[in-house]
mmCIF file of C-alpha atoms and ligand atoms in Angstrom:
data_model
loop_
_atom_site.group_PDB
_atom_site.id
_atom_site.type_symbol
_atom_site.label_atom_id
_atom_site.label_comp_id
_atom_site.label_asym_id
_atom_site.label_seq_id
_atom_site.Cartn_x
_atom_site.Cartn_y
_atom_site.Cartn_z
ATOM 1 C CA MET A 1 0.599 0.403 -0.008
ATOM 2 C CA LEU A 2 2.537 1.949 1.209
ATOM 3 C CA GLN A 3 4.947 0.757 -2.279
ATOM 4 C CA ALA A 4 1.695 1.628 -4.404
ATOM 5 C CA MET A 5 1.487 5.578 -2.897
ATOM 6 C CA ASN A 6 4.811 6.399 -3.230
ATOM 7 C CA ASP A 7 4.862 5.090 -6.540
ATOM 8 C CA SER A 8 2.230 7.346 -7.548
ATOM 9 C CA PHE A 9 3.997 10.834 -6.425
ATOM 10 C CA LYS A 10 6.958 9.031 -8.527
ATOM 11 C CA VAL A 11 4.921 9.180 -11.093
ATOM 12 C CA ILE A 12 3.839 12.440 -11.226
ATOM 13 C CA ASP A 13 7.908 13.798 -11.226
ATOM 14 C CA ALA A 14 7.811 11.076 -14.278
ATOM 15 C CA LEU A 15 5.119 12.924 -16.117
ATOM 16 C CA ALA A 16 7.297 16.577 -15.236
ATOM 17 C CA ASP A 17 10.180 14.632 -16.795
ATOM 18 C CA GLY A 18 8.200 14.364 -20.389
ATOM 19 C CA GLU A 19 6.881 11.099 -19.884
ATOM 20 C CA LYS A 20 4.247 9.508 -21.596
ATOM 21 C CA LEU A 21 2.639 6.957 -20.130
ATOM 22 C CA ASP A 22 -0.405 4.541 -20.977
ATOM 23 C CA VAL A 23 -4.057 4.058 -20.269
ATOM 24 C CA LEU A 24 -3.801 1.465 -18.092
ATOM 25 C CA GLN A 25 -0.661 3.656 -15.769
ATOM 26 C CA TYR A 26 -3.114 6.892 -16.845
ATOM 27 C CA GLN A 27 -5.964 4.899 -14.705
ATOM 28 C CA THR A 28 -3.718 3.467 -11.911
ATOM 29 C CA LEU A 29 -2.652 7.397 -11.354
ATOM 30 C CA ILE A 30 -6.650 8.810 -11.109
ATOM 31 C CA GLU A 31 -7.266 6.119 -9.052
ATOM 32 C CA ALA A 32 -4.880 6.498 -6.117
ATOM 33 C CA MET A 33 -6.078 10.926 -6.150
ATOM 34 C CA THR A 34 -5.828 11.697 -2.650
ATOM 35 C CA PRO A 35 -5.469 15.110 -0.982
ATOM 36 C CA GLU A 36 -1.555 15.268 -0.568
ATOM 37 C CA LEU A 37 -1.041 13.166 -4.597
ATOM 38 C CA ALA A 38 -3.507 16.270 -5.643
ATOM 39 C CA GLY A 39 -1.783 18.606 -3.872
ATOM 40 C CA TYR A 40 1.598 17.819 -4.966
ATOM 41 C CA ALA A 41 0.418 17.624 -8.355
ATOM 42 C CA ALA A 42 -0.786 20.862 -7.637
ATOM 43 C CA ASP A 43 2.861 21.947 -7.173
ATOM 44 C CA ILE A 44 4.233 20.840 -9.599
ATOM 45 C CA ALA A 45 2.038 21.568 -12.515
ATOM 46 C CA ASP A 46 1.908 25.231 -11.003
ATOM 47 C CA LYS A 47 6.207 25.525 -11.500
ATOM 48 C CA VAL A 48 5.860 23.843 -14.864
ATOM 49 C CA ARG A 49 3.207 26.492 -16.422
ATOM 50 C CA ARG A 50 5.799 29.248 -14.591
ATOM 51 C CA LYS A 51 8.559 28.401 -16.684
ATOM 52 C CA ILE A 52 6.415 28.664 -19.598
ATOM 53 C CA TYR A 53 3.957 31.984 -18.984
ATOM 54 C CA GLY A 54 5.130 33.124 -15.250
ATOM 55 C CA THR A 55 2.020 33.804 -13.424
ATOM 56 C CA ASP A 56 0.688 36.087 -17.175
ATOM 57 C CA VAL A 57 -3.053 34.395 -16.770
ATOM 58 C CA TYR A 58 -4.709 35.275 -19.986
ATOM 59 C CA ILE A 59 -8.371 36.452 -20.415
ATOM 60 C CA ARG A 60 -10.837 35.724 -23.517
ATOM 61 C CA GLY A 61 -14.354 37.598 -24.495
ATOM 62 C CA LEU A 62 -16.990 34.728 -24.407
ATOM 63 C CA ILE A 63 -19.926 36.024 -26.342
ATOM 64 C CA GLU A 64 -21.949 33.321 -26.154
ATOM 65 C CA VAL A 65 -23.748 34.351 -29.629
ATOM 66 C CA GLY A 66 -26.740 31.485 -29.369
ATOM 67 C CA ASN A 67 -27.958 29.557 -28.468
ATOM 68 C CA VAL A 68 -30.907 27.324 -30.765
ATOM 69 C CA CYS A 69 -28.965 23.727 -31.504
ATOM 70 C CA ARG A 70 -29.034 20.999 -33.986
ATOM 71 C CA ASN A 71 -28.097 18.383 -31.545
ATOM 72 C CA ASP A 72 -29.540 16.336 -28.668
ATOM 73 C CA CYS A 73 -26.276 16.668 -26.061
ATOM 74 C CA PHE A 74 -28.072 14.307 -22.789
ATOM 75 C CA TYR A 75 -26.765 16.750 -20.492
ATOM 76 C CA CYS A 76 -26.778 19.564 -22.322
ATOM 77 C CA GLY A 77 -29.251 22.180 -21.302
ATOM 78 C CA ILE A 78 -29.740 23.683 -24.286
ATOM 79 C CA ARG A 79 -30.535 20.371 -26.394
ATOM 80 C CA LYS A 80 -32.853 20.913 -29.032
ATOM 81 C CA SER A 81 -35.632 18.284 -27.579
ATOM 82 C CA ASN A 82 -35.127 20.783 -24.407
ATOM 83 C CA SER A 83 -38.698 23.400 -24.563
ATOM 84 C CA MET A 84 -37.627 24.866 -21.512
ATOM 85 C CA CYS A 85 -34.613 27.009 -23.298
ATOM 86 C CA GLU A 86 -36.109 30.316 -24.983
ATOM 87 C CA ARG A 87 -33.810 30.292 -28.180
ATOM 88 C CA TYR A 88 -31.972 33.225 -29.415
ATOM 89 C CA ALA A 89 -29.664 34.336 -31.280
ATOM 90 C CA LEU A 90 -27.082 37.887 -31.433
ATOM 91 C CA ALA A 91 -27.446 39.663 -34.939
ATOM 92 C CA ASN A 92 -23.960 40.564 -36.148
ATOM 93 C CA GLU A 93 -24.136 44.119 -34.486
ATOM 94 C CA THR A 94 -24.316 42.495 -31.282
ATOM 95 C CA ILE A 95 -21.737 40.707 -31.129
ATOM 96 C CA LEU A 96 -20.006 43.997 -32.536
ATOM 97 C CA ASN A 97 -21.128 46.117 -29.726
ATOM 98 C CA CYS A 98 -19.836 43.163 -27.722
ATOM 99 C CA CYS A 99 -16.628 43.102 -28.938
ATOM 100 C CA ALA A 100 -16.260 46.954 -28.408
ATOM 101 C CA GLU A 101 -17.442 46.684 -24.857
ATOM 102 C CA GLY A 102 -14.673 44.246 -24.089
ATOM 103 C CA TYR A 103 -11.539 45.662 -26.348
ATOM 104 C CA LYS A 104 -12.091 48.315 -23.810
ATOM 105 C CA LEU A 105 -11.821 46.438 -21.459
ATOM 106 C CA GLY A 106 -8.323 44.475 -22.239
ATOM 107 C CA PHE A 107 -9.604 41.673 -24.056
ATOM 108 C CA ARG A 108 -7.286 41.063 -26.748
ATOM 109 C CA THR A 109 -9.360 37.476 -27.830
ATOM 110 C CA PHE A 110 -12.789 37.132 -28.709
ATOM 111 C CA VAL A 111 -14.498 33.662 -28.291
ATOM 112 C CA MET A 112 -17.572 32.448 -30.245
ATOM 113 C CA GLN A 113 -19.372 30.587 -28.526
ATOM 114 C CA GLY A 114 -22.754 28.838 -29.609
ATOM 115 C CA GLY A 115 -25.493 25.517 -30.271
ATOM 116 C CA GLU A 116 -24.420 23.936 -33.514
ATOM 117 C CA GLY A 117 -26.996 25.255 -36.274
ATOM 118 C CA ALA A 118 -26.786 28.506 -33.811
ATOM 119 C CA MET A 119 -25.690 30.884 -36.860
ATOM 120 C CA SER A 120 -25.132 29.781 -40.617
ATOM 121 C CA VAL A 121 -21.513 29.966 -41.947
ATOM 122 C CA ASP A 122 -22.544 32.901 -44.041
ATOM 123 C CA ALA A 123 -22.699 34.493 -41.110
ATOM 124 C CA VAL A 124 -20.515 33.450 -39.455
ATOM 125 C CA CYS A 125 -17.924 33.950 -42.001
ATOM 126 C CA ASP A 126 -19.866 37.590 -42.237
ATOM 127 C CA THR A 127 -18.975 38.324 -38.328
ATOM 128 C CA VAL A 128 -15.543 36.750 -38.698
ATOM 129 C CA SER A 129 -13.852 39.052 -41.180
ATOM 130 C CA GLN A 130 -15.553 42.220 -39.702
ATOM 131 C CA ILE A 131 -14.230 41.717 -36.212
ATOM 132 C CA LYS A 132 -10.963 40.974 -37.449
ATOM 133 C CA ARG A 133 -11.152 44.125 -40.251
ATOM 134 C CA GLU A 134 -11.173 46.222 -37.106
ATOM 135 C CA TYR A 135 -9.796 44.825 -33.904
ATOM 136 C CA PRO A 136 -6.358 43.254 -36.180
ATOM 137 C CA ASP A 137 -4.632 42.886 -33.113
ATOM 138 C CA CYS A 138 -7.459 40.255 -31.171
ATOM 139 C CA ALA A 139 -7.930 36.823 -32.522
ATOM 140 C CA VAL A 140 -11.117 35.166 -32.514
ATOM 141 C CA THR A 141 -11.653 31.721 -31.595
ATOM 142 C CA LEU A 142 -14.883 30.191 -31.996
ATOM 143 C CA SER A 143 -17.121 27.699 -30.398
ATOM 144 C CA LEU A 144 -19.568 26.437 -32.848
ATOM 145 C CA GLY A 145 -19.911 23.015 -33.460
ATOM 146 C CA GLU A 146 -19.353 19.943 -35.978
ATOM 147 C CA TYR A 147 -19.034 20.847 -39.204
ATOM 148 C CA SER A 148 -17.831 19.834 -42.324
ATOM 149 C CA ARG A 149 -14.412 20.193 -43.511
ATOM 150 C CA ASP A 150 -14.983 23.116 -46.639
ATOM 151 C CA ASP A 151 -17.405 24.754 -43.912
ATOM 152 C CA TYR A 152 -13.550 24.580 -41.693
ATOM 153 C CA VAL A 153 -11.875 26.404 -44.577
ATOM 154 C CA ARG A 154 -14.581 28.506 -45.134
ATOM 155 C CA MET A 155 -14.095 30.497 -41.433
ATOM 156 C CA PHE A 156 -10.323 29.711 -41.690
ATOM 157 C CA ASN A 157 -10.360 31.998 -44.285
ATOM 158 C CA ALA A 158 -12.450 34.979 -43.201
ATOM 159 C CA GLY A 159 -9.145 34.670 -40.297
ATOM 160 C CA ALA A 160 -10.831 32.788 -37.085
ATOM 161 C CA ASP A 161 -7.457 31.821 -35.387
ATOM 162 C CA ARG A 162 -8.492 29.031 -33.078
ATOM 163 C CA TYR A 163 -10.899 26.534 -32.348
ATOM 164 C CA LEU A 164 -13.185 24.746 -29.664
ATOM 165 C CA LEU A 165 -14.205 21.423 -29.862
ATOM 166 C CA ARG A 166 -14.357 19.602 -26.877
ATOM 167 C CA HIS A 167 -14.318 15.739 -27.545
ATOM 168 C CA GLU A 168 -16.382 15.536 -24.257
ATOM 169 C CA THR A 169 -15.453 11.826 -24.245
ATOM 170 C CA ALA A 170 -12.214 10.196 -25.627
ATOM 171 C CA ASP A 171 -14.356 6.107 -25.563
ATOM 172 C CA LYS A 172 -16.560 5.957 -28.214
ATOM 173 C CA GLU A 173 -18.674 3.270 -26.209
ATOM 174 C CA HIS A 174 -18.714 6.427 -23.786
ATOM 175 C CA TYR A 175 -19.388 8.955 -26.191
ATOM 176 C CA ARG A 176 -22.556 6.881 -26.930
ATOM 177 C CA LYS A 177 -23.634 6.953 -23.646
ATOM 178 C CA LEU A 178 -24.433 11.212 -23.825
ATOM 179 C CA HIS A 179 -25.781 11.563 -27.417
ATOM 180 C CA PRO A 180 -28.689 10.393 -29.492
ATOM 181 C CA ALA A 181 -27.704 7.885 -32.243
ATOM 182 C CA GLY A 182 -27.771 10.459 -34.925
ATOM 183 C CA MET A 183 -24.117 11.547 -33.598
ATOM 184 C CA SER A 184 -20.739 9.829 -33.883
ATOM 185 C CA PHE A 185 -18.141 10.101 -32.234
ATOM 186 C CA ASP A 186 -16.203 9.187 -35.921
ATOM 187 C CA ASN A 187 -17.320 12.669 -36.514
ATOM 188 C CA ARG A 188 -16.355 14.097 -33.569
ATOM 189 C CA MET A 189 -12.876 12.997 -33.988
ATOM 190 C CA ARG A 190 -13.134 13.843 -37.821
ATOM 191 C CA CYS A 191 -13.811 17.350 -37.307
ATOM 192 C CA LEU A 192 -11.136 17.964 -34.429
ATOM 193 C CA HIS A 193 -8.986 16.533 -37.296
ATOM 194 C CA ASP A 194 -9.197 18.510 -40.152
ATOM 195 C CA LEU A 195 -9.696 21.599 -37.141
ATOM 196 C CA LYS A 196 -6.144 20.950 -36.643
ATOM 197 C CA ASP A 197 -5.087 20.222 -40.821
ATOM 198 C CA ILE A 198 -6.729 23.891 -41.415
ATOM 199 C CA GLY A 199 -4.514 25.226 -39.056
ATOM 200 C CA PHE A 200 -6.637 26.437 -36.428
ATOM 201 C CA ARG A 201 -5.085 26.312 -33.254
ATOM 202 C CA THR A 202 -7.160 23.548 -31.365
ATOM 203 C CA GLY A 203 -8.334 23.018 -28.738
ATOM 204 C CA CYS A 204 -10.084 20.046 -27.251
ATOM 205 C CA GLY A 205 -12.141 19.317 -24.123
ATOM 206 C CA PHE A 206 -13.691 16.947 -21.084
ATOM 207 C CA MET A 207 -16.496 17.072 -18.172
ATOM 208 C CA VAL A 208 -15.520 15.682 -15.635
ATOM 209 C CA GLY A 209 -18.189 13.499 -13.210
ATOM 210 C CA SER A 210 -20.153 12.683 -16.439
ATOM 211 C CA PRO A 211 -22.293 9.847 -16.231
ATOM 212 C CA PHE A 212 -20.821 6.755 -17.048
ATOM 213 C CA GLN A 213 -17.994 8.010 -16.795
ATOM 214 C CA THR A 214 -14.576 5.780 -15.227
ATOM 215 C CA SER A 215 -10.952 6.278 -13.531
ATOM 216 C CA PHE A 216 -11.033 4.067 -17.293
ATOM 217 C CA THR A 217 -13.026 6.417 -19.767
ATOM 218 C CA LEU A 218 -10.682 9.366 -18.602
ATOM 219 C CA ALA A 219 -7.311 7.700 -18.155
ATOM 220 C CA GLU A 220 -8.659 7.588 -21.930
ATOM 221 C CA ASP A 221 -9.189 11.765 -22.657
ATOM 222 C CA LEU A 222 -5.661 12.313 -20.815
ATOM 223 C CA ALA A 223 -3.402 9.175 -22.996
ATOM 224 C CA PHE A 224 -6.034 11.334 -26.296
ATOM 225 C CA ILE A 225 -4.589 14.756 -24.692
ATOM 226 C CA GLY A 226 -1.658 13.758 -25.299
ATOM 227 C CA LYS A 227 -2.308 12.445 -28.634
ATOM 228 C CA PHE A 228 -3.951 14.127 -30.189
ATOM 229 C CA ASP A 229 -0.892 17.355 -28.699
ATOM 230 C CA PRO A 230 -3.829 20.073 -28.829
ATOM 231 C CA ASP A 231 -3.650 23.751 -28.037
ATOM 232 C CA MET A 232 -5.875 24.211 -25.527
ATOM 233 C CA CYS A 233 -8.521 22.218 -23.174
ATOM 234 C CA GLY A 234 -11.059 22.621 -21.909
ATOM 235 C CA ILE A 235 -12.730 20.938 -18.736
ATOM 236 C CA GLY A 236 -15.149 20.968 -15.630
ATOM 237 C CA PRO A 237 -17.411 19.605 -13.776
ATOM 238 C CA PHE A 238 -20.994 18.021 -15.485
ATOM 239 C CA ILE A 239 -23.419 19.884 -13.772
ATOM 240 C CA PRO A 240 -26.553 18.388 -14.240
ATOM 241 C CA GLN A 241 -29.818 20.398 -15.863
ATOM 242 C CA LYS A 242 -33.171 19.623 -14.331
ATOM 243 C CA ASP A 243 -34.566 19.427 -18.153
ATOM 244 C CA THR A 244 -32.072 17.298 -20.304
ATOM 245 C CA PRO A 245 -32.211 13.267 -19.481
ATOM 246 C CA PHE A 246 -29.184 13.870 -16.886
ATOM 247 C CA GLY A 247 -30.749 15.919 -15.012
ATOM 248 C CA LYS A 248 -30.645 13.771 -12.050
ATOM 249 C CA PHE A 249 -27.679 12.388 -11.940
ATOM 250 C CA SER A 250 -24.689 13.661 -9.374
ATOM 251 C CA ALA A 251 -22.566 17.042 -10.198
ATOM 252 C CA GLY A 252 -18.887 15.990 -11.403
ATOM 253 C CA SER A 253 -16.084 16.348 -7.838
ATOM 254 C CA VAL A 254 -14.418 19.401 -8.101
ATOM 255 C CA GLN A 255 -11.419 18.019 -6.602
ATOM 256 C CA GLN A 256 -10.919 15.067 -9.123
ATOM 257 C CA THR A 257 -10.974 17.755 -11.980
ATOM 258 C CA LEU A 258 -8.351 20.340 -10.054
ATOM 259 C CA PHE A 259 -6.288 17.333 -10.103
ATOM 260 C CA LEU A 260 -7.223 16.766 -13.675
ATOM 261 C CA LEU A 261 -6.357 20.084 -14.360
ATOM 262 C CA SER A 262 -2.803 20.121 -12.922
ATOM 263 C CA LEU A 263 -2.218 16.678 -14.748
ATOM 264 C CA ILE A 264 -3.308 17.582 -18.455
ATOM 265 C CA ARG A 265 -0.990 19.964 -17.280
ATOM 266 C CA LEU A 266 2.479 17.946 -16.531
ATOM 267 C CA ILE A 267 1.241 15.539 -19.525
ATOM 268 C CA LYS A 268 1.895 18.775 -21.853
ATOM 269 C CA PRO A 269 3.427 21.523 -20.180
ATOM 270 C CA ASN A 270 2.472 24.526 -22.676
ATOM 271 C CA ILE A 271 -1.175 24.212 -22.814
ATOM 272 C CA LEU A 272 -3.736 26.515 -22.977
ATOM 273 C CA LEU A 273 -5.750 25.670 -19.874
ATOM 274 C CA PRO A 274 -9.688 27.643 -19.118
ATOM 275 C CA ALA A 275 -10.154 26.974 -15.381
ATOM 276 C CA THR A 276 -13.886 26.876 -16.651
ATOM 277 C CA THR A 277 -17.049 29.026 -15.361
ATOM 278 C CA ALA A 278 -18.240 25.435 -14.168
ATOM 279 C CA LEU A 279 -15.249 25.150 -11.770
ATOM 280 C CA GLY A 280 -16.528 28.513 -10.481
ATOM 281 C CA THR A 281 -20.015 26.982 -10.946
ATOM 282 C CA LEU A 282 -19.451 24.395 -8.571
ATOM 283 C CA SER A 283 -16.941 26.344 -6.245
ATOM 284 C CA PRO A 284 -16.836 29.485 -5.638
ATOM 285 C CA ASN A 285 -13.237 29.981 -5.940
ATOM 286 C CA GLY A 286 -12.987 27.404 -8.392
ATOM 287 C CA ARG A 287 -11.143 29.663 -10.917
ATOM 288 C CA GLU A 288 -8.583 30.302 -8.193
ATOM 289 C CA LEU A 289 -8.648 26.544 -6.860
ATOM 290 C CA GLY A 290 -8.311 26.022 -11.039
ATOM 291 C CA ILE A 291 -5.295 28.629 -11.549
ATOM 292 C CA LYS A 292 -3.282 26.922 -8.710
ATOM 293 C CA ALA A 293 -3.556 23.959 -9.631
ATOM 294 C CA GLY A 294 -1.926 25.117 -13.441
ATOM 295 C CA ALA A 295 -4.908 27.097 -14.848
ATOM 296 C CA ASN A 296 -3.214 29.312 -17.338
ATOM 297 C CA VAL A 297 -6.902 31.101 -18.860
ATOM 298 C CA VAL A 298 -10.470 32.648 -18.223
ATOM 299 C CA MET A 299 -12.902 33.075 -20.520
ATOM 300 C CA PRO A 300 -15.119 36.033 -18.611
ATOM 301 C CA ASN A 301 -19.204 36.368 -20.052
ATOM 302 C CA LEU A 302 -19.216 39.378 -23.293
ATOM 303 C CA SER A 303 -22.395 38.630 -23.626
ATOM 304 C CA PRO A 304 -25.610 40.551 -23.629
ATOM 305 C CA LEU A 305 -26.745 40.865 -20.168
ATOM 306 C CA SER A 306 -30.388 40.279 -20.798
ATOM 307 C CA GLU A 307 -28.910 37.291 -23.304
ATOM 308 C CA ARG A 308 -27.396 35.755 -20.816
ATOM 309 C CA ARG A 309 -29.365 33.279 -18.327
ATOM 310 C CA LYS A 310 -30.495 32.224 -21.940
ATOM 311 C CA TYR A 311 -27.205 30.291 -22.104
ATOM 312 C CA ALA A 312 -27.854 28.021 -19.667
ATOM 313 C CA LEU A 313 -25.745 24.629 -19.456
ATOM 314 C CA TYR A 314 -26.371 22.791 -16.610
ATOM 315 C CA ASP A 315 -28.282 24.420 -13.584
ATOM 316 C CA ASN A 316 -27.824 27.617 -11.432
ATOM 317 C CA LYS A 317 -24.525 28.206 -14.253
ATOM 318 C CA LEU A 318 -22.208 31.780 -13.657
ATOM 319 C CA SER A 319 -23.610 34.152 -15.664
ATOM 320 C CA THR A 320 -22.936 37.753 -13.282
ATOM 321 C CA GLY A 321 -20.293 38.219 -10.856
ATOM 322 C CA THR A 322 -16.991 38.206 -11.039
ATOM 323 C CA GLU A 323 -17.855 35.727 -13.933
ATOM 324 C CA SER A 324 -18.867 38.612 -16.166
ATOM 325 C CA ALA A 325 -16.416 40.590 -17.931
ATOM 326 C CA GLN A 326 -17.856 43.938 -16.670
ATOM 327 C CA SER A 327 -16.646 42.859 -13.424
ATOM 328 C CA LEU A 328 -13.138 42.273 -14.632
ATOM 329 C CA ALA A 329 -11.411 44.226 -11.768
ATOM 330 C CA LEU A 330 -13.249 41.674 -9.307
ATOM 331 C CA LEU A 331 -11.295 38.678 -11.227
ATOM 332 C CA LYS A 332 -8.200 41.531 -11.327
ATOM 333 C CA GLU A 333 -7.682 41.297 -7.273
ATOM 334 C CA SER A 334 -8.776 38.119 -6.813
ATOM 335 C CA VAL A 335 -6.629 36.780 -8.849
ATOM 336 C CA LYS A 336 -3.798 38.960 -7.959
ATOM 337 C CA ASN A 337 -3.762 37.478 -4.836
ATOM 338 C CA ILE A 338 -3.088 34.364 -5.232
ATOM 339 C CA GLY A 339 0.093 35.454 -6.787
ATOM 340 C CA TYR A 340 -0.630 35.271 -10.440
ATOM 341 C CA LYS A 341 -1.566 38.006 -13.171
ATOM 342 C CA ILE A 342 -4.499 38.795 -15.565
ATOM 343 C CA VAL A 343 -2.192 40.696 -18.561
ATOM 344 C CA THR A 344 -3.736 42.388 -21.785
ATOM 345 C CA ALA A 345 -2.070 40.148 -24.922
ATOM 346 C CA ARG A 346 -3.558 37.940 -27.275
ATOM 347 C CA GLY A 347 -2.452 34.953 -24.854
ATOM 348 C CA ASP A 348 -1.323 32.290 -27.940
ATOM 349 C CA ILE A 349 0.516 29.789 -26.700
ATOM 350 C CA LYS A 350 4.085 29.223 -27.034
ATOM 351 C CA LYS A 351 5.675 27.006 -28.756
HETATM 352 N N1 LIG B 401 -22.423 19.757 -17.470
HETATM 353 C C1 LIG B 401 -21.277 20.845 -17.793
HETATM 354 N N2 LIG B 401 -20.485 20.907 -18.364
HETATM 355 C C2 LIG B 401 -21.251 20.803 -19.618
HETATM 356 N N3 LIG B 401 -21.577 21.153 -21.275
HETATM 357 C C3 LIG B 401 -22.777 20.549 -22.049
HETATM 358 N N4 LIG B 401 -23.412 20.714 -21.099
HETATM 359 C C4 LIG B 401 -23.283 20.868 -19.584
HETATM 360 C C5 LIG B 401 -22.783 20.398 -18.371
HETATM 361 N N5 LIG B 401 -24.749 20.025 -17.991
HETATM 362 C C6 LIG B 401 -20.260 20.939 -21.538
HETATM 363 C C7 LIG B 401 -19.998 20.222 -22.582
HETATM 364 C C8 LIG B 401 -19.946 21.106 -23.785
HETATM 365 C C9 LIG B 401 -19.470 22.386 -23.612
HETATM 366 C C10 LIG B 401 -19.687 24.134 -24.026
HETATM 367 O O1 LIG B 401 -20.290 22.835 -22.084
HETATM 368 O O2 LIG B 401 -18.955 19.796 -22.940
HETATM 369 O O3 LIG B 401 -19.253 20.521 -24.957
#
């Protein structure tokens, strides 16, 4: 027992030395989590991050462009079948107004995120090219779901720099339990590979504690990150949304999310790793804990206040307070208090 415990600390050291583990080794590590091991992993992850990014924390202005969605993911509050969800779509000029406000606040990356099909590809391309024309010093990230390679190429040619598409789970069987029959793991993977191949800075990610997840499927997620080599990775705890098929499942664990953030930092030292809204929703200082565990990005909400509550992926999702871009001063203060610094920069990955 003692030997096994010591081994887990050594495995963390090995990861920090750049060793890649196999799925079973990741699984053993995930199962070995204790507060001590997680604390150790967080300390080393923090050191690794400081070597590359110092104490800088990048901010992204998140614009939730619309919650209309053609998909029906069992976990998600804006799924097509949720008749309780009040739908909206931002007009192009509203999105540009969000950028104007964000630019003044110091944002140099804008993330257009939305339900799949919330905007037509034409509208996406028009808006992206307009943002890039007006703010040539800013990066535009898209997070709009699955499209054909040709559509991604159009978005890239319009000027989009980055694309976030969470893989949700690297296990095909598990993927099938989280999504209806019409959605396919293979297409998700096709999308991710196309995005990278086209030249987007690409982000994947998954929920922690999603229904039917196991230490094995999580281990597969870590192995996938090692192999796919994304520039960004968004992870946050699963949080039930009451009007979805998974409304009665329990939420994922903050502790485990923090541990996984540290492991991801160790697997890919230069990765851009957000402390997500879901983490902040489950724990009042979740984002700060995330930063301490190895995260180096936060994505405050720049969406129009009138629509914000409608983008309810899960229950009690934070949208005001320090979560909102307008409260950036508070966020800066709380990040400073834990020894880091919010910076005004595009925040590209350091290669
Ligand atoms: N809890 C936590 N995260 C969720 N997402 C969707 N629904 C939930 C939920 N109930 C995440 C998914 C998706 C991203 C936009 O939000 O991982 O990719």
